[in-house]
């Protein structure tokens, strides 16, 4: 029976209807196909369950969060939340949308250019999203983002809780649920609402008593293309069925909208009420399709979340277990306040872990402080600055400057020798960082490291050739970008100019540096000049000389140096005199440091030990006696502890018991050396494709990168120590999984890179790349993780299995992890 609605539905022509139908069939076929490709990029996870109170199966389709934003993959739909039955869409979420400035595409400039008004600003409610729809027979369908119906494998069923809330809402206004279901079925719409109820689950904002309920914020067409009803109609519909209203406000132009947002950002409120942010609805200019973006207030919500996390950590593991984030000082202050309240109150602690009473406790604290969240944050900023400054500037003496010493030279000019001698002479004053010691990709790590040294010492030498303008410019740029604590006026740049003239014409320079490098032999991180290496080394030295661009104080970037110290490489023993020249210059230029000139003996001693220096990191070593093929390739997780912390944090966030994990911890069976196997040589045997892939790995990774590392090196065999220079990988933590035998993390490999940074275009050979965290006995081998993941991902097994998704965040993306070969 058609349902009469107090408003006119948006009309669709019969042609459009037909098109939508065809598109839907095509989309579902594509999804079915993609689901088989799991877990590759762009794949989709299909989950089938029964619609509550029926025997009707319904499929949920879930993409990897990060694929929505990926430029490399194109998804068949960008709907976040999609449920189908047969060849029909039952529920359709909004197209995934982003925060303003989260990506270039949603920068203010781009939005202004590519969207058209009117702009409808709607208040973002803070709960969990639910999709509501109806079947022909009047059955109501209520889904959370990716789930619907009764399930026995999850602890909290958001869909069912929302369904109950919806039912009592309808009873409250004397409406049958069939009526809502039929209306949505007739109109082919999904009602999108936010389920906010602190008695079910607390989020960041408070939703108690009257405020608790379902906030309707959208009506989407159940079609592949994203089309949604205007806000006015959404509210009319909402009123009819007793939903809570989503407040909105309309702006004709982008300028008006932005002006409003920047005004309101300071208070973080809408019509006097605390809100987390807004969702803005508008249209894509090119095709007039519906387009959304959001605008979220960072604070005080970030602080609120942090307070919640530290409290949970504290309850679970006491003070030692607390990891602070951005708001360390406030969190400490807050913990001090809540500790006595928590102490004798087990109920409070238990409820808190079940997401109850979080807001109450936070409010108590702010009341005790007599300030709002934002006010306390304001205070913290000034405290933090003060702390940094005190650490940086040796107390009370505001005259002290920081000096970044930048070398400009070619290979063998004595940069390292000179720097080491200087650091030997003034160990507490001069720090030294060598570019050659930094694992590639180097990026801005040299400057980042230098800044770190500057926290404790006033001078740092950045030991690198910097033989071209662009290299020098990069140093200045990196300082600009990374330096957050040293006042610009107190940061001075000094250039150690080893080569004054055009080195291309300087025969002596060539002879001296070539001779030195020959002599140095293999005592260098990358340039190996012993034996046959000399021709290669000569080429490298020549290359630097050829490209050298002399320091030119009359132009940028060299004009930015506050002092240029001219040095000479005119004799084989030039470095000794250079050390003295630098010291003399520093004494007069960095007068605030009151350096005393060392004695002749001190100079000599410092120089001698600089000459004896042998690098302790080895980037590339010749392979001896030809390479052996490895047993497998893997990715090292250099910091096992950090990963364990993430796991613990994730587990704690759910409040569930993870027995196997506990057992591993208590029996000391958590592995210390963690890795992800990328491909095993045994995989050659499965089929021709795998063999080809293995061979490509051997060729591209092993011969191009890894054979250059000494295969006898213990660093390769035990994977606890990261290799100084190796191919690298970026991975993402996806899912923590366990059964009664083991615990592992399913990861996805985002990219593989050669040691020089070029991408390796190979897929992982392992179907479910993972990190095994530990097995309960030595009988159970790590490879069993594959079986567990197969059960979970292929068969959706749930029996005796625990599974938990990692949040899709930067923090859970691990970049630049070394790749190793295992023999
Ligand atoms: P860099 O490439 O500019 O860092 O040059 P190094 O400081 O590593 O110098 C290259 C080699 O020459 C090293 O083996 C040094 O020990 C050696 N060397 C550098 N300066 C002198 C010097 O003044 N006298 C002597 N005898 N050896 C030097
Ligand atoms: Mg050097």
Short mmCIF file of N, CA, C and O in Angstrom, two decimals, residues 237-338:
data_model
loop_
_atom_site.label_atom_id
_atom_site.label_comp_id
_atom_site.label_asym_id
_atom_site.label_seq_id
_atom_site.Cartn_x
_atom_site.Cartn_y
_atom_site.Cartn_z
N UNK A 237 10.60 14.59 6.87
CA UNK A 237 10.45 13.15 7.00
C UNK A 237 10.73 12.72 8.44
O UNK A 237 10.00 11.92 9.04
N UNK A 238 11.79 13.29 8.98
CA UNK A 238 12.19 12.96 10.34
C UNK A 238 11.09 13.25 11.35
O UNK A 238 10.80 12.46 12.24
N UNK A 239 10.46 14.39 11.15
CA UNK A 239 9.39 14.80 12.07
C UNK A 239 8.22 13.81 12.03
O UNK A 239 7.65 13.47 13.06
N UNK A 240 7.94 13.36 10.82
CA UNK A 240 6.83 12.40 10.64
C UNK A 240 7.02 11.13 11.45
O UNK A 240 6.07 10.55 11.94
N UNK A 241 8.28 10.71 11.56
CA UNK A 241 8.54 9.44 12.22
C UNK A 241 9.25 9.57 13.56
O UNK A 241 9.83 8.62 14.07
N UNK A 242 9.22 10.77 14.09
CA UNK A 242 9.71 10.96 15.45
C UNK A 242 11.22 10.96 15.62
O UNK A 242 11.72 10.73 16.72
N UNK A 243 11.96 11.22 14.53
CA UNK A 243 13.42 11.29 14.67
C UNK A 243 13.81 12.61 15.33
O UNK A 243 13.06 13.59 15.29
N UNK A 244 14.99 12.62 15.88
CA UNK A 244 15.52 13.87 16.40
C UNK A 244 16.04 14.68 15.21
O UNK A 244 16.53 14.12 14.24
N UNK A 245 15.96 15.99 15.38
CA UNK A 245 16.28 16.85 14.25
C UNK A 245 17.79 17.10 14.12
O UNK A 245 18.48 17.27 15.12
N UNK A 246 18.25 17.10 12.90
CA UNK A 246 19.61 17.52 12.64
C UNK A 246 19.55 18.98 12.23
O UNK A 246 18.92 19.33 11.24
N UNK A 247 20.17 19.82 13.04
CA UNK A 247 20.07 21.25 12.78
C UNK A 247 20.92 21.64 11.57
O UNK A 247 21.98 21.04 11.34
N UNK A 248 20.43 22.59 10.84
CA UNK A 248 21.19 22.98 9.65
C UNK A 248 21.05 24.47 9.39
O UNK A 248 20.23 25.16 10.01
N UNK A 249 21.83 24.92 8.46
CA UNK A 249 21.84 26.34 8.12
C UNK A 249 22.32 26.46 6.69
O UNK A 249 23.24 25.75 6.29
N UNK A 250 21.72 27.36 5.95
CA UNK A 250 22.00 27.41 4.52
C UNK A 250 22.82 28.65 4.17
O UNK A 250 22.56 29.73 4.67
N UNK A 251 23.81 28.45 3.30
CA UNK A 251 24.62 29.57 2.82
C UNK A 251 24.60 29.55 1.30
O UNK A 251 24.74 28.49 0.69
N UNK A 252 24.46 30.70 0.71
CA UNK A 252 24.37 30.73 -0.75
C UNK A 252 25.74 30.56 -1.40
O UNK A 252 25.89 29.90 -2.39
N UNK A 253 26.76 31.17 -0.79
CA UNK A 253 28.08 31.12 -1.44
C UNK A 253 29.10 30.47 -0.53
O UNK A 253 28.94 30.41 0.69
N UNK A 254 30.17 30.04 -1.16
CA UNK A 254 31.26 29.41 -0.43
C UNK A 254 31.91 30.40 0.55
O UNK A 254 32.25 30.06 1.67
N UNK A 255 32.06 31.63 0.09
CA UNK A 255 32.67 32.66 0.94
C UNK A 255 31.90 32.83 2.24
O UNK A 255 32.47 32.90 3.32
N UNK A 256 30.58 32.89 2.11
CA UNK A 256 29.76 33.08 3.31
C UNK A 256 29.94 31.90 4.27
O UNK A 256 30.06 32.07 5.48
N UNK A 257 30.00 30.71 3.68
CA UNK A 257 30.15 29.51 4.49
C UNK A 257 31.47 29.55 5.27
O UNK A 257 31.51 29.37 6.48
N UNK A 258 32.55 29.83 4.54
CA UNK A 258 33.87 29.82 5.16
C UNK A 258 33.96 30.90 6.23
O UNK A 258 34.54 30.69 7.29
N UNK A 259 33.36 32.03 5.94
CA UNK A 259 33.39 33.11 6.91
C UNK A 259 32.70 32.67 8.20
O UNK A 259 33.23 32.86 9.30
N UNK A 260 31.59 32.01 8.02
CA UNK A 260 30.85 31.52 9.19
C UNK A 260 31.69 30.51 9.98
O UNK A 260 31.81 30.60 11.20
N UNK A 261 32.28 29.57 9.23
CA UNK A 261 33.05 28.52 9.89
C UNK A 261 34.24 29.08 10.66
O UNK A 261 34.52 28.66 11.78
N UNK A 262 34.92 30.05 10.06
CA UNK A 262 36.10 30.54 10.77
C UNK A 262 35.69 31.33 12.01
O UNK A 262 36.43 31.39 12.98
N UNK A 263 34.51 31.94 11.98
CA UNK A 263 34.04 32.62 13.18
C UNK A 263 33.69 31.67 14.29
O UNK A 263 34.00 31.89 15.46
N UNK A 264 33.04 30.58 13.88
CA UNK A 264 32.50 29.67 14.87
C UNK A 264 33.58 28.75 15.45
O UNK A 264 33.45 28.20 16.54
N UNK A 265 34.70 28.67 14.71
CA UNK A 265 35.76 27.72 15.10
C UNK A 265 36.31 27.98 16.50
O UNK A 265 36.73 27.07 17.20
N UNK A 266 36.30 29.25 16.89
CA UNK A 266 36.86 29.57 18.21
C UNK A 266 36.03 29.02 19.35
O UNK A 266 36.56 28.65 20.38
N UNK A 267 34.73 28.99 19.15
CA UNK A 267 33.88 28.52 20.25
C UNK A 267 33.55 27.04 20.16
O UNK A 267 33.30 26.40 21.16
N UNK A 268 33.52 26.50 18.95
CA UNK A 268 33.16 25.10 18.78
C UNK A 268 31.72 24.82 19.15
O UNK A 268 31.38 23.75 19.62
N UNK A 269 30.85 25.82 18.96
CA UNK A 269 29.44 25.60 19.30
C UNK A 269 28.54 25.98 18.13
O UNK A 269 28.94 26.71 17.23
N UNK A 270 27.32 25.45 18.16
CA UNK A 270 26.30 25.84 17.18
C UNK A 270 25.06 26.18 17.96
O UNK A 270 24.55 25.36 18.73
N UNK A 271 24.61 27.41 17.79
CA UNK A 271 23.46 27.90 18.57
C UNK A 271 23.62 27.56 20.05
O UNK A 271 22.72 27.04 20.69
N UNK A 272 24.82 27.80 20.53
CA UNK A 272 25.08 27.66 21.96
C UNK A 272 25.38 26.24 22.42
O UNK A 272 25.70 26.02 23.58
N UNK A 273 25.27 25.27 21.53
CA UNK A 273 25.52 23.91 21.96
C UNK A 273 26.86 23.41 21.46
O UNK A 273 27.26 23.70 20.34
N UNK A 274 27.54 22.61 22.31
CA UNK A 274 28.81 22.02 21.91
C UNK A 274 28.59 21.08 20.74
O UNK A 274 27.72 20.21 20.80
N UNK A 275 29.34 21.24 19.69
CA UNK A 275 29.25 20.29 18.58
C UNK A 275 30.65 19.87 18.17
O UNK A 275 31.62 20.58 18.40
N UNK A 276 30.72 18.69 17.56
CA UNK A 276 32.03 18.17 17.17
C UNK A 276 32.47 18.77 15.83
O UNK A 276 33.64 18.83 15.52
N UNK A 277 31.49 19.18 15.05
CA UNK A 277 31.81 19.75 13.75
C UNK A 277 30.58 19.76 12.87
O UNK A 277 29.46 19.56 13.36
N UNK A 278 30.80 20.00 11.58
CA UNK A 278 29.67 20.09 10.66
C UNK A 278 29.90 19.21 9.43
O UNK A 278 31.04 18.94 9.06
N UNK A 279 28.80 18.82 8.82
CA UNK A 279 28.88 18.23 7.49
C UNK A 279 28.25 19.25 6.56
O UNK A 279 27.18 19.78 6.84
N UNK A 280 28.96 19.54 5.47
CA UNK A 280 28.44 20.52 4.53
C UNK A 280 28.00 19.79 3.27
O UNK A 280 28.74 18.98 2.73
N UNK A 281 26.78 20.10 2.83
CA UNK A 281 26.27 19.47 1.62
C UNK A 281 26.24 20.52 0.52
O UNK A 281 25.79 21.64 0.75
N UNK A 282 26.71 20.13 -0.64
CA UNK A 282 26.65 21.04 -1.78
C UNK A 282 26.64 20.22 -3.06
O UNK A 282 26.30 19.04 -3.02
N UNK A 283 27.05 20.83 -4.15
CA UNK A 283 27.03 20.10 -5.43
C UNK A 283 28.37 20.21 -6.13
O UNK A 283 29.07 21.21 -6.03
N UNK A 284 28.71 19.12 -6.80
CA UNK A 284 29.91 19.13 -7.63
C UNK A 284 29.59 19.97 -8.87
O UNK A 284 28.57 19.74 -9.53
N UNK A 285 30.44 20.94 -9.16
CA UNK A 285 30.13 21.85 -10.26
C UNK A 285 30.02 21.11 -11.59
O UNK A 285 29.12 21.39 -12.39
N UNK A 286 30.92 20.16 -11.81
CA UNK A 286 30.99 19.57 -13.16
C UNK A 286 29.72 18.81 -13.55
O UNK A 286 29.34 18.82 -14.70
N UNK A 287 29.07 18.14 -12.58
CA UNK A 287 27.90 17.36 -12.98
C UNK A 287 26.69 17.56 -12.06
O UNK A 287 25.70 16.85 -12.17
N UNK A 288 26.83 18.51 -11.17
CA UNK A 288 25.76 18.84 -10.24
C UNK A 288 25.34 17.66 -9.34
O UNK A 288 24.22 17.61 -8.84
N UNK A 289 26.23 16.72 -9.14
CA UNK A 289 25.94 15.62 -8.22
C UNK A 289 26.05 16.12 -6.77
O UNK A 289 26.77 17.07 -6.49
N UNK A 290 25.36 15.43 -5.88
CA UNK A 290 25.48 15.78 -4.47
C UNK A 290 26.91 15.57 -4.01
O UNK A 290 27.55 14.58 -4.38
N UNK A 291 27.39 16.50 -3.21
CA UNK A 291 28.77 16.40 -2.74
C UNK A 291 28.84 16.87 -1.29
O UNK A 291 28.26 17.89 -0.93
N UNK A 292 29.54 16.08 -0.45
CA UNK A 292 29.64 16.41 0.98
C UNK A 292 31.10 16.64 1.37
O UNK A 292 31.99 16.04 0.81
N UNK A 293 31.29 17.47 2.33
CA UNK A 293 32.58 17.50 3.01
C UNK A 293 32.33 17.85 4.47
O UNK A 293 31.23 18.27 4.82
N UNK A 294 33.32 17.63 5.32
CA UNK A 294 33.06 17.94 6.72
C UNK A 294 34.07 18.92 7.29
O UNK A 294 35.14 19.14 6.72
N UNK A 295 33.69 19.49 8.36
CA UNK A 295 34.53 20.48 9.01
C UNK A 295 34.47 20.13 10.50
O UNK A 295 33.44 20.26 11.13
N UNK A 296 35.59 19.61 10.99
CA UNK A 296 35.56 19.15 12.38
C UNK A 296 36.40 20.05 13.26
O UNK A 296 37.47 20.49 12.86
N UNK A 297 35.92 20.28 14.47
CA UNK A 297 36.73 21.03 15.42
C UNK A 297 37.70 20.06 16.05
O UNK A 297 37.29 19.01 16.56
N UNK A 298 38.97 20.40 15.99
CA UNK A 298 39.95 19.47 16.55
C UNK A 298 39.85 19.42 18.07
O UNK A 298 39.78 18.37 18.68
N UNK A 299 39.83 20.59 18.64
CA UNK A 299 39.77 20.67 20.10
C UNK A 299 38.41 21.19 20.53
O UNK A 299 37.79 21.92 19.79
N UNK A 300 37.97 20.83 21.69
CA UNK A 300 38.64 20.04 22.73
C UNK A 300 38.48 18.52 22.55
O UNK A 300 38.83 17.78 23.44
N UNK A 301 37.97 18.09 21.39
CA UNK A 301 37.61 16.66 21.28
C UNK A 301 38.82 15.74 21.30
O UNK A 301 38.77 14.62 21.80
N UNK A 302 39.91 16.26 20.74
CA UNK A 302 41.15 15.49 20.78
C UNK A 302 41.54 15.25 22.25
O UNK A 302 41.89 14.15 22.66
N UNK A 303 41.46 16.33 23.02
CA UNK A 303 41.77 16.20 24.44
C UNK A 303 40.82 15.21 25.12
O UNK A 303 41.25 14.36 25.89
N UNK A 304 39.53 15.32 24.81
CA UNK A 304 38.55 14.42 25.42
C UNK A 304 38.90 12.96 25.13
O UNK A 304 38.81 12.10 25.99
N UNK A 305 39.28 12.71 23.88
CA UNK A 305 39.62 11.32 23.52
C UNK A 305 40.85 10.87 24.28
O UNK A 305 40.94 9.74 24.74
N UNK A 306 41.81 11.78 24.38
CA UNK A 306 43.03 11.41 25.07
C UNK A 306 42.76 11.11 26.54
O UNK A 306 43.31 10.17 27.10
N UNK A 307 41.91 11.93 27.14
CA UNK A 307 41.57 11.69 28.55
C UNK A 307 40.95 10.30 28.69
O UNK A 307 41.25 9.56 29.62
N UNK A 308 40.09 9.95 27.75
CA UNK A 308 39.43 8.65 27.80
C UNK A 308 40.48 7.53 27.70
O UNK A 308 40.48 6.59 28.47
N UNK A 309 41.39 7.68 26.73
CA UNK A 309 42.37 6.62 26.53
C UNK A 309 43.30 6.44 27.73
O UNK A 309 43.55 5.33 28.16
N UNK A 310 43.81 7.55 28.26
CA UNK A 310 44.73 7.40 29.40
C UNK A 310 44.01 6.82 30.61
O UNK A 310 44.59 6.05 31.37
N UNK A 311 42.74 7.16 30.75
CA UNK A 311 42.00 6.61 31.88
C UNK A 311 41.88 5.10 31.75
O UNK A 311 42.09 4.34 32.70
N UNK A 312 41.56 4.65 30.54
CA UNK A 312 41.43 3.21 30.33
C UNK A 312 42.77 2.51 30.55
O UNK A 312 42.84 1.45 31.18
N UNK A 313 43.82 3.11 30.03
CA UNK A 313 45.15 2.52 30.24
C UNK A 313 45.48 2.44 31.71
O UNK A 313 46.02 1.46 32.20
N UNK A 314 45.12 3.51 32.39
CA UNK A 314 45.40 3.56 33.82
C UNK A 314 44.63 2.48 34.57
O UNK A 314 45.17 1.78 35.42
N UNK A 315 43.36 2.33 34.24
CA UNK A 315 42.54 1.32 34.93
C UNK A 315 43.10 -0.07 34.67
O UNK A 315 43.20 -0.90 35.56
N UNK A 316 43.48 -0.31 33.42
CA UNK A 316 43.97 -1.64 33.04
C UNK A 316 45.32 -1.97 33.65
O UNK A 316 45.55 -3.07 34.13
N UNK A 317 46.23 -1.03 33.55
CA UNK A 317 47.60 -1.42 33.88
C UNK A 317 48.34 -0.50 34.84
O UNK A 317 49.55 -0.60 34.97
N UNK A 318 47.62 0.40 35.50
CA UNK A 318 48.30 1.28 36.44
C UNK A 318 49.11 2.34 35.74
O UNK A 318 49.16 2.38 34.50
N UNK A 319 49.76 3.18 36.53
CA UNK A 319 50.45 4.34 35.96
C UNK A 319 51.53 3.98 34.93
O UNK A 319 51.73 4.71 33.97
N UNK A 320 52.20 2.86 35.11
CA UNK A 320 53.28 2.51 34.17
C UNK A 320 52.76 2.28 32.76
O UNK A 320 53.49 2.39 31.79
N UNK A 321 51.50 1.95 32.68
CA UNK A 321 50.95 1.57 31.39
C UNK A 321 50.37 2.74 30.61
O UNK A 321 49.87 2.58 29.52
N UNK A 322 50.46 3.93 31.17
CA UNK A 322 49.83 5.07 30.51
C UNK A 322 50.77 5.68 29.47
O UNK A 322 51.93 5.95 29.76
N UNK A 323 50.25 5.84 28.26
CA UNK A 323 51.04 6.49 27.21
C UNK A 323 50.39 7.81 26.87
O UNK A 323 49.23 7.84 26.49
N UNK A 324 51.16 8.85 27.00
CA UNK A 324 50.59 10.17 26.77
C UNK A 324 50.69 10.57 25.31
O UNK A 324 51.55 10.09 24.59
N UNK A 325 49.80 11.44 24.92
CA UNK A 325 49.84 11.96 23.56
C UNK A 325 50.13 13.44 23.57
O UNK A 325 50.99 13.91 24.31
N UNK A 326 49.34 14.15 22.79
CA UNK A 326 49.58 15.58 22.62
C UNK A 326 49.40 16.36 23.92
O UNK A 326 50.10 17.32 24.18
N UNK A 327 48.42 15.94 24.72
CA UNK A 327 48.09 16.72 25.91
C UNK A 327 48.64 16.11 27.19
O UNK A 327 47.92 15.93 28.18
N UNK A 328 49.91 15.79 27.13
CA UNK A 328 50.55 15.13 28.25
C UNK A 328 50.31 15.83 29.59
O UNK A 328 49.92 15.21 30.58
N UNK A 329 50.51 17.14 29.59
CA UNK A 329 50.43 17.86 30.86
C UNK A 329 49.02 17.84 31.45
O UNK A 329 48.84 17.58 32.64
N UNK A 330 48.04 18.09 30.59
CA UNK A 330 46.66 18.07 31.10
C UNK A 330 46.30 16.66 31.58
O UNK A 330 45.69 16.49 32.64
N UNK A 331 46.72 15.66 30.78
CA UNK A 331 46.38 14.28 31.15
C UNK A 331 46.97 13.92 32.51
O UNK A 331 46.34 13.25 33.32
N UNK A 332 48.17 14.37 32.76
CA UNK A 332 48.79 14.08 34.05
C UNK A 332 48.01 14.73 35.18
O UNK A 332 47.72 14.12 36.21
N UNK A 333 47.67 15.98 34.93
CA UNK A 333 46.93 16.73 35.94
C UNK A 333 45.59 16.04 36.22
O UNK A 333 45.17 15.89 37.37
N UNK A 334 44.96 15.61 35.14
CA UNK A 334 43.66 14.96 35.24
C UNK A 334 43.76 13.61 35.96
O UNK A 334 42.96 13.28 36.83
N UNK A 335 44.80 12.84 35.63
CA UNK A 335 44.97 11.54 36.28
C UNK A 335 45.16 11.71 37.79
O UNK A 335 44.64 10.95 38.59
N UNK A 336 45.93 12.74 38.11
CA UNK A 336 46.15 13.02 39.53
C UNK A 336 44.81 13.24 40.23
O UNK A 336 44.58 12.80 41.35
N UNK A 337 43.93 13.91 39.51
CA UNK A 337 42.62 14.23 40.07
C UNK A 337 41.73 12.99 40.19
O UNK A 337 41.05 12.80 41.20
N UNK A 338 41.75 12.13 39.17
CA UNK A 338 40.81 11.00 39.20
C UNK A 338 41.31 9.80 40.01
O UNK A 338 40.54 8.94 40.40
#
